[in-house]
Short mmCIF file of C-alpha atoms in Angstrom, two decimals:
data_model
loop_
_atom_site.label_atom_id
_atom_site.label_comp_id
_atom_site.label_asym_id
_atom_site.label_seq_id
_atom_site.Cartn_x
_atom_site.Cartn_y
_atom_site.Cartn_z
CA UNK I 8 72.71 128.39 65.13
CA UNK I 9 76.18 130.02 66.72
CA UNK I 10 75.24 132.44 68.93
CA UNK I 11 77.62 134.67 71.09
CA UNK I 12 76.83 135.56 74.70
CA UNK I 13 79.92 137.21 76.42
CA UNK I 14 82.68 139.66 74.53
CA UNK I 15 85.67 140.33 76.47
CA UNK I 16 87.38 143.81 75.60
CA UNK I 17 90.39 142.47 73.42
CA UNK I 18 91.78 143.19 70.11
CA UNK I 19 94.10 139.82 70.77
CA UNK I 20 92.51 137.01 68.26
CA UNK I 21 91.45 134.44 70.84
CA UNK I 22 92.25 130.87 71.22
CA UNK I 23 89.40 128.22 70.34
CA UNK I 24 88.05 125.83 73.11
CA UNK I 25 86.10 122.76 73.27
CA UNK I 26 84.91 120.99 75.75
CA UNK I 27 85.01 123.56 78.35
CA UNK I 28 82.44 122.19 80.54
CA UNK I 29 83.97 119.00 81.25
CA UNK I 30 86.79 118.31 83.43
CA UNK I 31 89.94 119.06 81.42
CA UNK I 32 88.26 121.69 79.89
CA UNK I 33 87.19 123.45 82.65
CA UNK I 34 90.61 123.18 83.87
CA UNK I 35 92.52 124.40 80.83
CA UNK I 36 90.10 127.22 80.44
CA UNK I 37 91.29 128.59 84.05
CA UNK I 38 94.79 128.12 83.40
CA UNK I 39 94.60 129.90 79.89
CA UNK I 40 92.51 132.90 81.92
CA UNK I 41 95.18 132.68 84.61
CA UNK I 42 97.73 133.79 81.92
CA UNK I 43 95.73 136.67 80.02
CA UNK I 44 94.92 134.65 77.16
CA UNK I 45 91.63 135.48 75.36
CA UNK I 46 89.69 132.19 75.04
CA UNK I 47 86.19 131.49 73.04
CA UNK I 48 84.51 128.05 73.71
CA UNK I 49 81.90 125.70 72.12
CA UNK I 50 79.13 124.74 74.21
CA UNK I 51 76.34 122.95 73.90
CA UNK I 52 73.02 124.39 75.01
CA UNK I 53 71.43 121.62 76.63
CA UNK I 54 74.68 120.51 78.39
CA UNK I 55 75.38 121.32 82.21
CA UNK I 56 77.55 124.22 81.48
CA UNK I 57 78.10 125.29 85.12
CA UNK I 58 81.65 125.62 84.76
CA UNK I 59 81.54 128.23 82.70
CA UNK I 60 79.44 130.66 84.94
CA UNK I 61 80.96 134.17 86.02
CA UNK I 62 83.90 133.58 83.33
CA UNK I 63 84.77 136.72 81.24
CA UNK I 64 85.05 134.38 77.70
CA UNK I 65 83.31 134.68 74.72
CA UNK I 66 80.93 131.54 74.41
CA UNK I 67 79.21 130.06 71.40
CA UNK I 68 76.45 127.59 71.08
CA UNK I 69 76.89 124.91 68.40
CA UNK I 70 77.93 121.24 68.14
CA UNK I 71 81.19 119.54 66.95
CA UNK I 72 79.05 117.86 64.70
CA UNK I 73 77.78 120.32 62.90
CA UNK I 74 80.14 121.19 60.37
CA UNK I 75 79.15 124.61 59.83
CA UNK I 76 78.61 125.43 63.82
CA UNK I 77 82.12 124.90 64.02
CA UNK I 78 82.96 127.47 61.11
CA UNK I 79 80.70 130.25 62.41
CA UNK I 80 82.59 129.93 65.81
CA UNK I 81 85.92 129.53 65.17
CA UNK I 82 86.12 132.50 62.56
CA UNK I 83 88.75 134.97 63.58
CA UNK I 84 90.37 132.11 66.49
CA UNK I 85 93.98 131.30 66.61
CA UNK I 86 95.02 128.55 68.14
CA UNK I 87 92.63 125.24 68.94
CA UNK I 88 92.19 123.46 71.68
CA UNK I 89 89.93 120.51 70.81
CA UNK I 90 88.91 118.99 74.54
CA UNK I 91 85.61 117.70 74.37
CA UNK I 92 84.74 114.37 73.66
CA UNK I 93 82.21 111.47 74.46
CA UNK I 94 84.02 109.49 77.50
CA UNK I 95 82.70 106.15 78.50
CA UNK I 96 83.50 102.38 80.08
CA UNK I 97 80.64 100.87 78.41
CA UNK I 98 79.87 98.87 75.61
CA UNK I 99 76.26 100.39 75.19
CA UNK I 100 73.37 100.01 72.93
CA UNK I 101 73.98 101.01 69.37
CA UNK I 102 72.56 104.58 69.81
CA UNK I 103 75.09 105.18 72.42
CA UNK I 104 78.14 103.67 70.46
CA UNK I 105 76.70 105.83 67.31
CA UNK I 106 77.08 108.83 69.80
CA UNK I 107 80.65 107.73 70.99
CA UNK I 108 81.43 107.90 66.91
CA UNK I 109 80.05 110.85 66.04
CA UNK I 110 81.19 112.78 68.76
CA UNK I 111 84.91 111.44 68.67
CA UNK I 112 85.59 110.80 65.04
CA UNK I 113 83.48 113.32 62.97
CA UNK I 114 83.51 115.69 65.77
CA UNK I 115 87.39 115.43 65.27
CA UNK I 116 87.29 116.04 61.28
CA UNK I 117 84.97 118.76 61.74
CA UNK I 118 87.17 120.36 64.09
CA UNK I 119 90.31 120.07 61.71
CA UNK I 120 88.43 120.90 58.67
CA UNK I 121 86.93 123.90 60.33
CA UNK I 122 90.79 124.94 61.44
CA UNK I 123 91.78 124.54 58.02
CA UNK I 124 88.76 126.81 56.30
CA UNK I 125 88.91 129.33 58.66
CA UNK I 126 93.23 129.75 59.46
CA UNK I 127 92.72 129.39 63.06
CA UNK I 128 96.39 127.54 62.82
CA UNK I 129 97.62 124.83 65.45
CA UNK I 130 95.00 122.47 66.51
CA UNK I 131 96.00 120.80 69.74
CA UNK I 132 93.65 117.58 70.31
CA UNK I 133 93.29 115.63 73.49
CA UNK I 134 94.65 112.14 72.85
CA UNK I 135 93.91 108.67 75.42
CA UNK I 136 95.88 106.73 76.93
CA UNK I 137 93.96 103.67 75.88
CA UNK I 138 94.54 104.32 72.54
CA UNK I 139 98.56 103.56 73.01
CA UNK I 140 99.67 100.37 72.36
CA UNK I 141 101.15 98.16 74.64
CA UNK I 142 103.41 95.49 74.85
CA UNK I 143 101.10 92.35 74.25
CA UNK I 144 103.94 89.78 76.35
CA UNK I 145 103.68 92.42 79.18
CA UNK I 146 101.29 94.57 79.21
CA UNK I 147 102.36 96.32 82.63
CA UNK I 148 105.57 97.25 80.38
CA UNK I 149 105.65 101.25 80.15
CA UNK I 150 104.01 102.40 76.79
CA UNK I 151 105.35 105.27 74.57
CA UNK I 152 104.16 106.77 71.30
CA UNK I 153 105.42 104.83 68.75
CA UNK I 154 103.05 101.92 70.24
CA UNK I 155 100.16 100.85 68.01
CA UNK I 156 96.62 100.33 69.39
CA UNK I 157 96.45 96.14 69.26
CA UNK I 158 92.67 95.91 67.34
CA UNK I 159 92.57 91.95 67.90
CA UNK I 160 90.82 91.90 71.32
CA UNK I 161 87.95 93.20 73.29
CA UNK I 162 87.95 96.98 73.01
CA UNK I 163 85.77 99.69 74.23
CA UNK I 164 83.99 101.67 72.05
CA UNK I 165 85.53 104.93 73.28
CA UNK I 166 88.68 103.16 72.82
CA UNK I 167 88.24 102.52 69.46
CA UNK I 168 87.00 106.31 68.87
CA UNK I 169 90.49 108.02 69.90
CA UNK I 170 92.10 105.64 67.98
CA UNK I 171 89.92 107.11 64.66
CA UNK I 172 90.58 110.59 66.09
CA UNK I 173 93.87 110.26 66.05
CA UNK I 174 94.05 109.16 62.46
CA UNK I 175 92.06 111.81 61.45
CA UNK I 176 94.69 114.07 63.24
CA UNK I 177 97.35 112.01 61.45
CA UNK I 178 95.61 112.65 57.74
CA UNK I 179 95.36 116.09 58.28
CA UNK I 180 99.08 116.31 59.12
CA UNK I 181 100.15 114.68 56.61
CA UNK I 182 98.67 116.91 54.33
CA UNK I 183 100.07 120.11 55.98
CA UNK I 184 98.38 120.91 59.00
CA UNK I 185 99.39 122.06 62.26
CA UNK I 186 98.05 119.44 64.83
CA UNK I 187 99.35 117.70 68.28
CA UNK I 188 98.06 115.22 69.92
CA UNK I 189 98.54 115.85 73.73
CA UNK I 190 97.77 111.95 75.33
CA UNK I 191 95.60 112.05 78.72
CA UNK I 192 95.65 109.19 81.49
CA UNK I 193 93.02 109.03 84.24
CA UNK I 194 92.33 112.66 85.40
CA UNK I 195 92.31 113.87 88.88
CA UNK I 196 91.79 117.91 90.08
CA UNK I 197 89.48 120.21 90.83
CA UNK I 198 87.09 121.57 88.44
CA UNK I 199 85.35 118.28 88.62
CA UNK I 200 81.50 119.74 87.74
CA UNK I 201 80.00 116.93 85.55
CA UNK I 202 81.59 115.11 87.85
CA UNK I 203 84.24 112.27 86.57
CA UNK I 204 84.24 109.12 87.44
CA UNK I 205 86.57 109.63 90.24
CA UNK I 206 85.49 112.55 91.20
CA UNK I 207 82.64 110.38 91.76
CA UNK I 208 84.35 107.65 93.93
CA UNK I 209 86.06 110.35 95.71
CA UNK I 210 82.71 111.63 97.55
CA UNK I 211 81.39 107.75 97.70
CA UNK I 212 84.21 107.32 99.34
CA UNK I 213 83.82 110.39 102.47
CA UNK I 214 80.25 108.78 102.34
CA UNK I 215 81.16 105.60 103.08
CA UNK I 216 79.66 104.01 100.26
CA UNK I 217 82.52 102.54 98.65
CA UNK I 218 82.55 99.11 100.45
CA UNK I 219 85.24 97.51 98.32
CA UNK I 220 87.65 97.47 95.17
CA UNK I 221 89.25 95.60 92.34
CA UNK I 222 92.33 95.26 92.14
CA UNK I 223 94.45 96.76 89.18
CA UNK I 224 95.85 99.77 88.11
CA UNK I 225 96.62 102.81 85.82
CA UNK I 226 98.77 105.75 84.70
CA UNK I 227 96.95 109.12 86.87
CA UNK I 228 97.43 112.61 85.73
CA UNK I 229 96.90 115.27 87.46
CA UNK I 230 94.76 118.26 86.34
CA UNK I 231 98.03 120.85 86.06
CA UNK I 232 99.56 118.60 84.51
CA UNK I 233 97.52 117.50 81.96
CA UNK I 234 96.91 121.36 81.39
CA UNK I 235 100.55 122.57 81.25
CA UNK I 236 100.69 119.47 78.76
CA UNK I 237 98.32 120.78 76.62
CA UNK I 238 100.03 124.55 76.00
CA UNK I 239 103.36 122.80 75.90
CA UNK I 240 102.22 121.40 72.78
CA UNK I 241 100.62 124.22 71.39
CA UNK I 242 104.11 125.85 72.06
CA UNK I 243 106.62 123.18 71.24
CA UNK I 244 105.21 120.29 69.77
CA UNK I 245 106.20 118.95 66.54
CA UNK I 246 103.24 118.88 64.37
CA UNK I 247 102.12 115.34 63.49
CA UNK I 248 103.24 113.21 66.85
CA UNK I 249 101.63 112.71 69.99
CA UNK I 250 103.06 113.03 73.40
CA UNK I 251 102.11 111.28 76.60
CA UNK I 252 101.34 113.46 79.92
CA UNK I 253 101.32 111.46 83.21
CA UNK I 254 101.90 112.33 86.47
CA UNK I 255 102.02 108.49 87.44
CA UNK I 256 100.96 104.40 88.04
CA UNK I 257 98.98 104.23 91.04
CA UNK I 258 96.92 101.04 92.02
CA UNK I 259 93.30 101.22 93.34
CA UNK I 260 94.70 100.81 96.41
CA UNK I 261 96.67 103.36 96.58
CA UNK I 262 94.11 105.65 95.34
CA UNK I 263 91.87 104.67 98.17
CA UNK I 264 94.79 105.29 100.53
CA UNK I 265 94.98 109.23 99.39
CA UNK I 266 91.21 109.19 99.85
CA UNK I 267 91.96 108.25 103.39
CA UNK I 268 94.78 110.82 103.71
CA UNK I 269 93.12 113.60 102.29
CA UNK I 270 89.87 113.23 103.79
CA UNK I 271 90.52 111.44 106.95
CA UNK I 272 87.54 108.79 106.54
CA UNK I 273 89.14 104.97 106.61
CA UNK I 274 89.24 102.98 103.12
CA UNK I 275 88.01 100.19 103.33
CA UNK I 276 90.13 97.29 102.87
CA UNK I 277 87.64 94.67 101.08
CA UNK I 278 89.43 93.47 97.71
CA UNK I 279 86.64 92.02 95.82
CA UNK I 280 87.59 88.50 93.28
CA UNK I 281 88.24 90.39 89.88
CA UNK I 282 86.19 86.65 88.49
CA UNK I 283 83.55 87.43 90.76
CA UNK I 284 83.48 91.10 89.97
CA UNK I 285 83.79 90.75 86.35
CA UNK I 286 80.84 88.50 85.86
CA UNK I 287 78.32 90.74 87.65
CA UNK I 288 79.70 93.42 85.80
CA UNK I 289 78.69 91.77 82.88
CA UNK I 290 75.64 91.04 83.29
CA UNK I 291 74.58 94.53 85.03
CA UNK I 292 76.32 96.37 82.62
CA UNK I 293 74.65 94.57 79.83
CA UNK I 294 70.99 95.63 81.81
CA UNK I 295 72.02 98.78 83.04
CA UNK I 296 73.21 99.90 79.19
CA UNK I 297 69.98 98.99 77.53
CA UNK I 298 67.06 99.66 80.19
CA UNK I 299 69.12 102.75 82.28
CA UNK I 300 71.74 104.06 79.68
CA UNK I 301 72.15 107.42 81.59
CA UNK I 302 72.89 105.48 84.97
CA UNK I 303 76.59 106.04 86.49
CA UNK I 304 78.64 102.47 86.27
CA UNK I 305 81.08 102.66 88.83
CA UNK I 306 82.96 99.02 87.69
CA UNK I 307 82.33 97.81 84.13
CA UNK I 308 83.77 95.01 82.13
CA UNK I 309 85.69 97.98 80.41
CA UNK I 310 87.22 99.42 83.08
CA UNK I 311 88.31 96.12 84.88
CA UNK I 312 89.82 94.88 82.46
CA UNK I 313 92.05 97.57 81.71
CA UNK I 314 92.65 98.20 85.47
CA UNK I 315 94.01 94.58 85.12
CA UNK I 316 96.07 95.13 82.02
CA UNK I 317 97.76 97.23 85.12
CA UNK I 318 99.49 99.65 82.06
CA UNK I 319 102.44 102.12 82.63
CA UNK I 320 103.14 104.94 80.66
CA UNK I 321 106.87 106.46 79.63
CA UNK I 322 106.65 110.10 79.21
CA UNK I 323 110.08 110.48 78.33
CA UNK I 324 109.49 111.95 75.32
CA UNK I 325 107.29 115.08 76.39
CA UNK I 326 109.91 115.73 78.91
CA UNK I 327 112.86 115.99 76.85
CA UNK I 328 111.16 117.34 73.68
CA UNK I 329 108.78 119.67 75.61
CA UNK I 330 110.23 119.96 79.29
CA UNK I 331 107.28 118.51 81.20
CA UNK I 332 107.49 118.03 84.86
CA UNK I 333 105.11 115.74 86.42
CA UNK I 334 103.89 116.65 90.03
CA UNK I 335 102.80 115.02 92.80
CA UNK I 336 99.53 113.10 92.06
CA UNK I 337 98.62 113.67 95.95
CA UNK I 338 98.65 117.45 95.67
CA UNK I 339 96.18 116.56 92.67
CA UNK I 340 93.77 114.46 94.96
CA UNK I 341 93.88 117.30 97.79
CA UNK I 342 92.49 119.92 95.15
CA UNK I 343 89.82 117.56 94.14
CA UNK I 344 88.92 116.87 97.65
CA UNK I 345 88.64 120.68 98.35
CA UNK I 346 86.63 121.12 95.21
CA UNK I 347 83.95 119.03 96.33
CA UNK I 348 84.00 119.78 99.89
CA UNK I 349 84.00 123.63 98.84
CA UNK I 350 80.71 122.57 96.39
CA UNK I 351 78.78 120.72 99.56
CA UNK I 352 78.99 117.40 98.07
CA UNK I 353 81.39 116.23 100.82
CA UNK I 354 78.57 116.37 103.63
CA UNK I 355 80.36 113.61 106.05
CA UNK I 356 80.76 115.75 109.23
CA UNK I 357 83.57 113.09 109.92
CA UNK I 358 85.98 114.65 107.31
CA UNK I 359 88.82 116.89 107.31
CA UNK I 360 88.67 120.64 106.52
CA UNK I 361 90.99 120.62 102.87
CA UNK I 362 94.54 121.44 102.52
CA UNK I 363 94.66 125.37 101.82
CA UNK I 364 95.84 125.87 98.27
CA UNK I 365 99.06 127.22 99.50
CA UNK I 366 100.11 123.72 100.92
CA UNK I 367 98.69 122.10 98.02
CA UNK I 368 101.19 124.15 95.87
CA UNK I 369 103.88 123.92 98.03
#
């Protein structure tokens, strides 16, 4: 059952919202309440829904699998954001892949089907990067759009889910509706509740519990960006395509290095085999899915091997069609670091005070 909690004084039809606990969601529903727009969101109930708390917007309780959930809360909306989404590096047992599915894929057609029923208009979905294509001779080649997904090797679950979404996105358009994919890469920024995976690493890391690294590497977005990517193609994207947001390729080494800067705790400097790493990520990864399944995997077979596929992205496209401008991914890493330290989780007394936001955004 849809229930309503909060009503904001507004004769403006809001804009639609899922996923608003998570990390991108979180962030896109301050940016959208930094401009005066009226926003409703989708929650689930028994989901940690601290980032909503003290925020004047109207919030319903329902699932994006429940067709009629969705109808009851989007009534009277205009404009979609469809955020949320089941993220994971793990192959899993077949209740979690299930989940992954049903989550990304009929969560997706609900979402659009709901739009459609209801008028709510343009539905603006959050794509992945690993469900571009890439070029198979040379995978660190940059990637656009027009790259297909290559099916004929090891893929994620999750992996495979965005690329369903998306063709669920690209049968609705086809027929007439108004939907954009908006493509993420590896998010870093504040917000960070749940908390992401690097997030994660990130306070690990002023703990000193991150005693070594694989090397690799992937595009990085951060969270403005990602964000002002998402409006720009509720604004001006052409329905039908998907554009890439990235703010850049960084390798786990240079990741660790903006750990160091921003928190002033040394990285360490171990790089750990990726043969060595990759078979006990195997085989804990095969225990930890079946006999822990809600245990955090910092390195799984997943996630090395696309760290090693070391992928680049070409966001050319969104910034001549749309006019994005990436920013620094640093300034990203220094509001993530002053997230967590301003939450207590950064407890090292070692550490640096953050960057005030006025530096950050300067």
């Amino acid at each position: 059952m849809s229930t309503i909690s909060t009503n904001p004084v507004s004769n403006e039809a809001p804009v639609f919202l899922t996923g608003a606990a998570g990390h991108l969601g979180a962030n896109l529903l301050h940016r959208l309440l930094d401009d005066s727009v009226k926003v409703r969101v989708l929650l689930r109930e028994d989901d940690n829904n601290e980032a909503l708390e003290g925020l004047n917007v109207e919030t319903h309780y329902g699932d994006i699998r429940d067709l009629e959930s969705i109808r009851i809360a989007m009534k009277g909306c205009q404009g979609v954001y469809h955020v949320a989404a089941k993220i994971s590096t793990i192959e899993g047992n077949l209740a979690h892949r299930r989940e992954i599915y049903e989550c990304n894929v009929i969560g997706t057609r609900n979402i659009l089907q709901a739009a459609r029923e209801v008028n709510a208009g343009r539905v603006v979905m959050t794509g992945s990067f690993s469900a571009v294509g890439y070029d198979l001779d040379d995978s660190s080649a940059p990637s656009n759009e027009t790259m297909q997904f290559y099916p004929m090797e090891r893929n994620m679950p999750y992996e495979r889910s965005k690329v369903l979404a998306e063709h669920e996105c690209w049968k609705a358009a086809a027929q007439g509706q108004e939907v954009v994919v908006a493509t993420c890469c590896a998010l870093v920024g504040g917000y960070d509740y749940l908390p992401s995976r690097i997030g994660r690493t990130l306070v690990d890391h002023t703990r000193g519990k991150v005693k070594g690294y694989v090397d690799g590497g992937f595009e990085f977005v951060a969270a403005r960006d990602i964000v002002q990517g998402h409006i720009l193609c509720m604004e001006r994207g052409r329905s039908g395509e998907k554009y890439i947001f990235s703010s850049g390729y960084k390798t786990i080494s240079e990741i660790l290095t903006m750990f160091e800067e921003v928190s002033g705790i040394k990285r360490s400097s171990r790089r750990i085999p990726v043969k060595a790493m990759l078979v006990f990520a195997e085989v804990a990864s095969y225990y930890l899915s079946r006999a822990h399944p809600s245990f955090p995997q910092r390195f799984t077979p997943g996630a090395i091997r696309l760290l090693q596929k070391r992928r680049h992205a070409d966001t050319s496209k969104a910034q001549q069609e749309l006019g994005f401008k990436p920013t620094p991914l640093i300034d990203a890493v220094h509001e993530a670091y002053a997230f967590h330290y301003a939450r207590g989780s950064i407890t090292n007394p070692r550490t640096k005070s953050p960057r005030s936001l006025s530096q950050t955004d300067s």
